[in-house]
Amino acid sequence: VMFGLATMRVPVGVSRLSIAVLPIGALVTFGWGLSSAARQAVAKLAAPSLRERVIAGARVAVPFAIMCWAAALIFRFRGGTNPLGADAGWALVAGAIWGGLFGALGGLRSRGSPAAFAVATLAKFRSRASWLVDGILAGAWMLGIAIVLASGALMLWVIVGLVRGGPSGFGIGDAAAAVIYLIAFLPNVVAVVLAVSLGASVTAGAQVTFGGKTLGVLHTYSYLGWGNRPTPWFVFLLILIPIVSSLAGGALARFYGVTRERSLDALPVAAATFAVPLALVAALGSARLGAGLVRERGVGAISATSWQVLLCAAGWALIGGTAGWLVADRARAKRSVAP
């Protein structure tokens, strides 16, 4: 139960130590199950309009939050010198937030496929603000291509590590645990790879307080330095991820009809569509272990610097997207004048 609550980033306390982490892969798996249950419940109600369906689905937040709060109070180890338990107050808040979001998604799914709803919404907006839809589509292409490339780089790193020889005593149980970990934390790890590729910094390490003294350090990893040593040469190959994704997004925008006049409005929208989700995942996907919930001291953590991710991603999307659009526009112009 405590692991389930921790999936929603509810802090788990061990004595005076607290651990907070958001495994996005596990959260998405749980959220899809909750939204499916909400969809079946809303489908039985007389809720004809989309707004009524979404509100009906979001109401699952109330009982779900209460159950999370009660579970945090009941399922804990109080005995011994190091009591273990999830924070009941955070369980109530997290249950309400995630229950409301996934419940609303279930209400939306009761009306039809969310993908079909998104396509219909974009088609409706295209007649009013085509530059907005074009920018969203271009940014979505950039984001999708970047995720695929980052996932490929991560898988290549794993394969190379296994070929060079895995850890000693690595058995079937360890392999199963690694697969479960990868499923739960794959979006988090991909976000870290993307952050480094964009030029942002990633902080990782352990720093705890003991007897009033601070022990351990937090290291920063980026193109400028790899902890306390120079950045390995192969890390610089990650720069191909933002280059390829931004150029491809800009070129695709030109190929499906973004003219020069509309590109001035569409490309900034594409940059926001590309940068904001990455920065949000970087902010939510950090893992923190420490003596307090909001203190910087006494923590062990791995996290990408979200504001750097936002600025770097927006810069890559604007510059690379513009370059990709110009290249595609020139290629199209040459084809149009060719005999």
Short mmCIF file of C-alpha atoms in Angstrom, two decimals:
data_model
loop_
_atom_site.label_atom_id
_atom_site.label_comp_id
_atom_site.label_asym_id
_atom_site.label_seq_id
_atom_site.Cartn_x
_atom_site.Cartn_y
_atom_site.Cartn_z
CA VAL A 1 0.00 0.00 0.00
CA MET A 2 2.82 2.39 0.83
CA PHE A 3 4.48 1.69 -2.52
CA GLY A 4 1.15 2.38 -4.23
CA LEU A 5 0.81 5.71 -2.44
CA ALA A 6 4.43 6.53 -3.24
CA THR A 7 3.59 6.09 -6.93
CA MET A 8 1.60 9.35 -6.65
CA ARG A 9 4.63 11.11 -5.06
CA VAL A 10 3.29 10.79 -1.54
CA PRO A 11 6.35 11.07 0.75
CA VAL A 12 7.19 7.90 2.65
CA GLY A 13 8.86 8.48 6.00
CA VAL A 14 11.39 6.25 7.73
CA SER A 15 11.83 7.73 11.20
CA ARG A 16 12.80 11.36 10.45
CA LEU A 17 13.84 10.57 6.88
CA SER A 18 11.45 11.13 3.96
CA ILE A 19 11.51 9.78 0.41
CA ALA A 20 9.54 11.33 -2.45
CA VAL A 21 9.60 10.08 -6.03
CA LEU A 22 7.19 10.07 -8.97
CA PRO A 23 7.64 6.99 -11.23
CA ILE A 24 5.82 8.38 -14.25
CA GLY A 25 5.53 5.02 -16.01
CA ALA A 26 3.84 3.45 -12.99
CA LEU A 27 1.65 6.54 -12.54
CA VAL A 28 0.47 6.39 -16.16
CA THR A 29 -0.32 2.66 -15.80
CA PHE A 30 -2.32 3.27 -12.63
CA GLY A 31 -4.01 6.34 -14.13
CA TRP A 32 -5.14 4.43 -17.21
CA GLY A 33 -6.73 1.80 -14.98
CA LEU A 34 -8.51 4.42 -12.87
CA SER A 35 -9.73 6.29 -15.93
CA SER A 36 -11.04 3.04 -17.41
CA ALA A 37 -13.05 2.36 -14.25
CA ALA A 38 -14.37 5.94 -14.30
CA ARG A 39 -15.28 5.57 -17.98
CA GLN A 40 -17.41 2.50 -17.27
CA ALA A 41 -19.14 4.25 -14.38
CA VAL A 42 -19.87 7.44 -16.34
CA ALA A 43 -21.16 5.44 -19.30
CA LYS A 44 -24.01 4.20 -17.10
CA LEU A 45 -25.10 7.74 -16.17
CA ALA A 46 -27.41 10.04 -18.07
CA ALA A 47 -24.73 12.59 -18.89
CA PRO A 48 -25.23 13.61 -22.51
CA SER A 49 -22.87 16.60 -22.76
CA LEU A 50 -19.09 16.34 -22.67
CA ARG A 51 -18.87 18.81 -19.79
CA GLU A 52 -21.25 16.74 -17.65
CA ARG A 53 -19.31 13.57 -18.42
CA VAL A 54 -15.98 15.13 -17.41
CA ILE A 55 -17.46 16.53 -14.17
CA ALA A 56 -19.05 13.16 -13.36
CA GLY A 57 -15.73 11.39 -13.88
CA ALA A 58 -13.80 13.92 -11.80
CA ARG A 59 -16.06 13.21 -8.81
CA VAL A 60 -14.10 10.00 -8.25
CA ALA A 61 -11.50 12.26 -6.61
CA VAL A 62 -13.55 12.52 -3.42
CA PRO A 63 -13.85 8.81 -2.46
CA PHE A 64 -10.42 8.04 -3.89
CA ALA A 65 -8.74 10.76 -1.79
CA ILE A 66 -10.51 9.55 1.35
CA MET A 67 -9.40 5.97 0.68
CA CYS A 68 -5.79 7.10 0.14
CA TRP A 69 -5.90 9.08 3.39
CA ALA A 70 -7.34 6.12 5.31
CA ALA A 71 -4.81 3.72 3.78
CA ALA A 72 -1.92 5.97 4.82
CA LEU A 73 -3.20 6.00 8.39
CA ILE A 74 -3.85 2.25 8.60
CA PHE A 75 -1.02 0.68 6.63
CA ARG A 76 2.14 1.72 8.46
CA PHE A 77 4.70 0.21 10.80
CA ARG A 78 4.60 2.06 14.09
CA GLY A 79 6.77 -0.21 16.19
CA GLY A 80 10.53 -0.15 16.62
CA THR A 81 12.96 2.74 16.60
CA ASN A 82 12.34 3.59 12.91
CA PRO A 83 8.58 3.83 12.22
CA LEU A 84 7.67 3.55 8.54
CA GLY A 85 4.62 5.09 6.86
CA ALA A 86 3.27 7.32 4.12
CA ASP A 87 2.28 10.91 4.87
CA ALA A 88 -1.51 10.91 5.34
CA GLY A 89 -1.96 14.59 4.55
CA TRP A 90 -0.08 14.32 1.27
CA ALA A 91 -2.00 11.11 0.50
CA LEU A 92 -5.27 13.02 0.79
CA VAL A 93 -4.03 15.85 -1.47
CA ALA A 94 -2.37 13.57 -4.03
CA GLY A 95 -5.43 11.29 -4.15
CA ALA A 96 -7.68 14.27 -4.84
CA ILE A 97 -5.42 15.69 -7.56
CA TRP A 98 -4.63 12.50 -9.46
CA GLY A 99 -8.08 11.03 -8.86
CA GLY A 100 -9.70 14.16 -10.27
CA LEU A 101 -7.41 14.26 -13.33
CA PHE A 102 -7.71 10.59 -14.22
CA GLY A 103 -11.41 10.55 -13.37
CA ALA A 104 -12.01 13.48 -15.72
CA LEU A 105 -10.06 11.62 -18.39
CA GLY A 106 -12.35 8.64 -17.84
CA GLY A 107 -15.38 10.89 -18.33
CA LEU A 108 -13.83 12.15 -21.56
CA ARG A 109 -13.16 8.58 -22.70
CA SER A 110 -16.82 7.66 -22.09
CA ARG A 111 -17.73 9.99 -24.96
CA GLY A 112 -15.23 8.41 -27.36
CA SER A 113 -11.52 8.09 -28.08
CA PRO A 114 -9.43 10.98 -26.67
CA ALA A 115 -7.34 10.88 -29.85
CA ALA A 116 -10.45 11.29 -31.99
CA PHE A 117 -11.60 14.12 -29.73
CA ALA A 118 -8.22 15.85 -30.10
CA VAL A 119 -8.32 15.50 -33.90
CA ALA A 120 -11.86 16.88 -34.04
CA THR A 121 -10.91 19.80 -31.78
CA LEU A 122 -7.86 20.67 -33.89
CA ALA A 123 -9.96 20.47 -37.07
CA LYS A 124 -12.49 22.87 -35.52
CA PHE A 125 -9.78 25.35 -34.55
CA ARG A 126 -8.00 25.11 -37.90
CA SER A 127 -10.69 27.19 -39.61
CA ARG A 128 -10.33 29.93 -36.96
CA ALA A 129 -6.61 29.91 -36.12
CA SER A 130 -4.69 27.67 -38.49
CA TRP A 131 -1.35 28.99 -37.22
CA LEU A 132 -2.16 27.67 -33.74
CA VAL A 133 -2.98 24.18 -34.98
CA ASP A 134 0.06 24.15 -37.26
CA GLY A 135 2.31 25.13 -34.37
CA ILE A 136 0.87 22.44 -32.08
CA LEU A 137 1.34 19.77 -34.75
CA ALA A 138 4.92 20.85 -35.48
CA GLY A 139 5.77 20.88 -31.77
CA ALA A 140 4.15 17.46 -31.32
CA TRP A 141 6.31 16.08 -34.13
CA MET A 142 9.43 17.54 -32.50
CA LEU A 143 8.48 16.05 -29.14
CA GLY A 144 7.66 12.61 -30.54
CA ILE A 145 10.87 12.38 -32.57
CA ALA A 146 12.96 13.54 -29.59
CA ILE A 147 11.37 10.92 -27.30
CA VAL A 148 12.00 8.14 -29.83
CA LEU A 149 15.65 9.17 -30.29
CA ALA A 150 16.25 9.52 -26.54
CA SER A 151 14.68 6.11 -25.92
CA GLY A 152 16.91 4.64 -28.63
CA ALA A 153 20.00 6.21 -27.02
CA LEU A 154 18.96 4.79 -23.64
CA MET A 155 18.41 1.29 -25.05
CA LEU A 156 21.78 1.47 -26.84
CA TRP A 157 23.47 2.40 -23.55
CA VAL A 158 21.79 -0.57 -21.82
CA ILE A 159 22.79 -2.97 -24.60
CA VAL A 160 26.40 -1.76 -24.60
CA GLY A 161 26.51 -2.13 -20.83
CA LEU A 162 25.23 -5.73 -21.05
CA VAL A 163 27.66 -6.61 -23.86
CA ARG A 164 30.59 -5.26 -21.84
CA GLY A 165 29.52 -7.44 -18.92
CA GLY A 166 26.69 -6.97 -16.44
CA PRO A 167 27.04 -6.82 -12.66
CA SER A 168 28.31 -9.93 -10.90
CA GLY A 169 25.66 -12.28 -9.57
CA PHE A 170 23.01 -10.87 -11.91
CA GLY A 171 20.26 -13.51 -12.02
CA ILE A 172 16.65 -13.96 -13.11
CA GLY A 173 15.31 -12.10 -10.09
CA ASP A 174 17.59 -9.15 -10.77
CA ALA A 175 16.52 -9.11 -14.42
CA ALA A 176 12.83 -9.13 -13.45
CA ALA A 177 13.41 -6.31 -10.99
CA ALA A 178 15.27 -4.33 -13.68
CA VAL A 179 12.37 -4.76 -16.12
CA ILE A 180 9.85 -3.58 -13.52
CA TYR A 181 12.06 -0.62 -12.66
CA LEU A 182 12.47 0.27 -16.34
CA ILE A 183 8.70 0.19 -16.91
CA ALA A 184 8.04 2.34 -13.84
CA PHE A 185 10.78 4.90 -14.42
CA LEU A 186 11.31 4.84 -18.21
CA PRO A 187 9.73 8.31 -18.77
CA ASN A 188 11.85 9.72 -15.92
CA VAL A 189 15.07 8.33 -17.38
CA VAL A 190 14.19 9.42 -20.92
CA ALA A 191 13.51 12.92 -19.54
CA VAL A 192 17.00 12.96 -17.99
CA VAL A 193 18.55 11.91 -21.33
CA LEU A 194 16.59 14.63 -23.13
CA ALA A 195 17.62 17.24 -20.55
CA VAL A 196 21.31 16.47 -21.08
CA SER A 197 20.89 16.42 -24.87
CA LEU A 198 19.27 19.86 -24.84
CA GLY A 199 22.15 21.34 -22.84
CA ALA A 200 20.45 21.47 -19.43
CA SER A 201 22.11 20.17 -16.28
CA VAL A 202 21.15 17.11 -14.24
CA THR A 203 21.90 16.99 -10.52
CA ALA A 204 22.49 13.65 -8.81
CA GLY A 205 24.13 12.46 -5.64
CA ALA A 206 23.70 12.06 -1.92
CA GLN A 207 24.07 14.76 0.71
CA VAL A 208 22.94 14.07 4.27
CA THR A 209 23.31 15.80 7.61
CA PHE A 210 24.80 13.88 10.52
CA GLY A 211 25.68 15.39 13.85
CA GLY A 212 25.20 18.88 12.49
CA LYS A 213 27.66 18.29 9.65
CA THR A 214 26.89 17.93 5.95
CA LEU A 215 28.29 14.77 4.39
CA GLY A 216 28.38 13.95 0.70
CA VAL A 217 27.97 16.14 -2.37
CA LEU A 218 25.52 16.67 -5.21
CA HIS A 219 27.16 16.39 -8.63
CA THR A 220 26.06 18.18 -11.79
CA TYR A 221 26.12 16.42 -15.15
CA SER A 222 25.97 18.30 -18.46
CA TYR A 223 28.01 19.08 -21.56
CA LEU A 224 30.14 21.40 -19.41
CA GLY A 225 31.18 18.72 -16.93
CA TRP A 226 30.38 15.18 -15.82
CA GLY A 227 30.37 15.35 -12.06
CA ASN A 228 33.94 15.83 -10.93
CA ARG A 229 35.50 14.86 -14.27
CA PRO A 230 35.35 15.93 -17.93
CA THR A 231 32.31 14.96 -19.95
CA PRO A 232 32.86 11.69 -21.90
CA TRP A 233 33.05 12.15 -25.67
CA PHE A 234 30.05 9.94 -26.42
CA VAL A 235 27.74 12.18 -24.35
CA PHE A 236 28.18 14.91 -26.97
CA LEU A 237 26.52 12.63 -29.52
CA LEU A 238 23.26 13.33 -27.69
CA ILE A 239 23.21 16.78 -29.29
CA LEU A 240 21.95 15.02 -32.42
CA ILE A 241 18.60 14.50 -30.66
CA PRO A 242 17.51 18.19 -30.52
CA ILE A 243 19.14 18.89 -33.90
CA VAL A 244 17.26 16.13 -35.73
CA SER A 245 13.94 16.60 -33.92
CA SER A 246 13.80 20.40 -34.34
CA LEU A 247 14.86 20.30 -38.01
CA ALA A 248 12.34 17.55 -38.73
CA GLY A 249 9.54 19.42 -36.96
CA GLY A 250 10.19 22.60 -38.94
CA ALA A 251 10.45 20.71 -42.23
CA LEU A 252 7.24 18.79 -41.60
CA ALA A 253 5.47 22.07 -40.82
CA ARG A 254 6.46 23.38 -44.25
CA PHE A 255 5.45 20.18 -46.00
CA TYR A 256 1.89 20.29 -44.65
CA GLY A 257 1.38 23.87 -45.75
CA VAL A 258 2.76 26.39 -43.23
CA THR A 259 3.52 29.44 -45.33
CA ARG A 260 6.08 32.15 -44.56
CA GLU A 261 3.44 34.45 -43.06
CA ARG A 262 1.97 31.74 -40.82
CA SER A 263 5.40 30.43 -39.77
CA LEU A 264 6.07 33.59 -37.74
CA ASP A 265 3.15 32.64 -35.49
CA ALA A 266 3.29 28.85 -35.77
CA LEU A 267 6.94 28.29 -34.83
CA PRO A 268 6.69 30.00 -31.39
CA VAL A 269 3.65 27.82 -30.67
CA ALA A 270 5.68 24.78 -31.75
CA ALA A 271 8.47 25.82 -29.38
CA ALA A 272 6.01 26.05 -26.48
CA THR A 273 4.44 22.70 -27.39
CA PHE A 274 7.89 21.13 -27.41
CA ALA A 275 9.37 22.83 -24.33
CA VAL A 276 6.53 23.00 -21.78
CA PRO A 277 5.83 19.22 -21.51
CA LEU A 278 9.55 18.47 -21.21
CA ALA A 279 9.99 21.05 -18.46
CA LEU A 280 6.90 19.75 -16.66
CA VAL A 281 8.17 16.16 -16.72
CA ALA A 282 11.59 17.34 -15.55
CA ALA A 283 9.97 19.13 -12.61
CA LEU A 284 7.67 16.25 -11.65
CA GLY A 285 10.03 13.38 -12.35
CA SER A 286 12.77 14.19 -9.84
CA ALA A 287 13.46 11.79 -6.98
CA ARG A 288 14.34 13.16 -3.55
CA LEU A 289 15.37 11.59 -0.28
CA GLY A 290 15.94 13.82 2.70
CA ALA A 291 15.43 14.83 6.28
CA GLY A 292 12.67 17.27 5.35
CA LEU A 293 10.06 17.67 2.65
CA VAL A 294 11.17 21.00 1.20
CA ARG A 295 14.71 21.48 2.47
CA GLU A 296 17.64 21.47 0.08
CA ARG A 297 20.05 20.23 2.75
CA GLY A 298 19.94 16.66 3.90
CA VAL A 299 18.85 15.26 0.55
CA GLY A 300 19.86 12.71 -1.98
CA ALA A 301 18.37 13.45 -5.37
CA ILE A 302 18.41 13.02 -9.10
CA SER A 303 16.66 15.73 -11.04
CA ALA A 304 16.89 17.75 -14.21
CA THR A 305 16.88 21.54 -13.88
CA SER A 306 13.40 22.29 -15.21
CA TRP A 307 13.91 25.98 -16.04
CA GLN A 308 17.00 25.12 -18.06
CA VAL A 309 15.05 22.41 -19.89
CA LEU A 310 12.33 24.96 -20.69
CA LEU A 311 14.73 27.59 -22.07
CA CYS A 312 16.98 25.16 -23.94
CA ALA A 313 14.08 23.26 -25.49
CA ALA A 314 12.37 26.48 -26.59
CA GLY A 315 15.63 27.74 -28.10
CA TRP A 316 16.27 24.52 -30.00
CA ALA A 317 12.69 24.43 -31.29
CA LEU A 318 12.77 28.04 -32.47
CA ILE A 319 16.21 27.94 -34.10
CA GLY A 320 16.11 24.39 -35.40
CA GLY A 321 12.46 24.62 -36.41
CA THR A 322 13.13 27.80 -38.39
CA ALA A 323 16.15 26.21 -40.08
CA GLY A 324 14.17 23.10 -40.95
CA TRP A 325 11.32 25.20 -42.34
CA LEU A 326 13.75 27.26 -44.49
CA VAL A 327 15.44 24.13 -45.89
CA ALA A 328 12.09 22.55 -46.72
CA ASP A 329 10.81 25.79 -48.24
CA ARG A 330 13.88 26.07 -50.48
CA ALA A 331 13.57 22.43 -51.55
CA ARG A 332 9.91 22.97 -52.36
CA ALA A 333 10.70 26.08 -54.38
CA LYS A 334 13.31 24.20 -56.41
CA ARG A 335 10.83 21.43 -57.21
CA SER A 336 8.20 23.94 -58.30
CA VAL A 337 10.53 25.61 -60.86
CA ALA A 338 12.07 22.37 -62.11
CA PRO A 339 11.11 21.52 -65.74
#
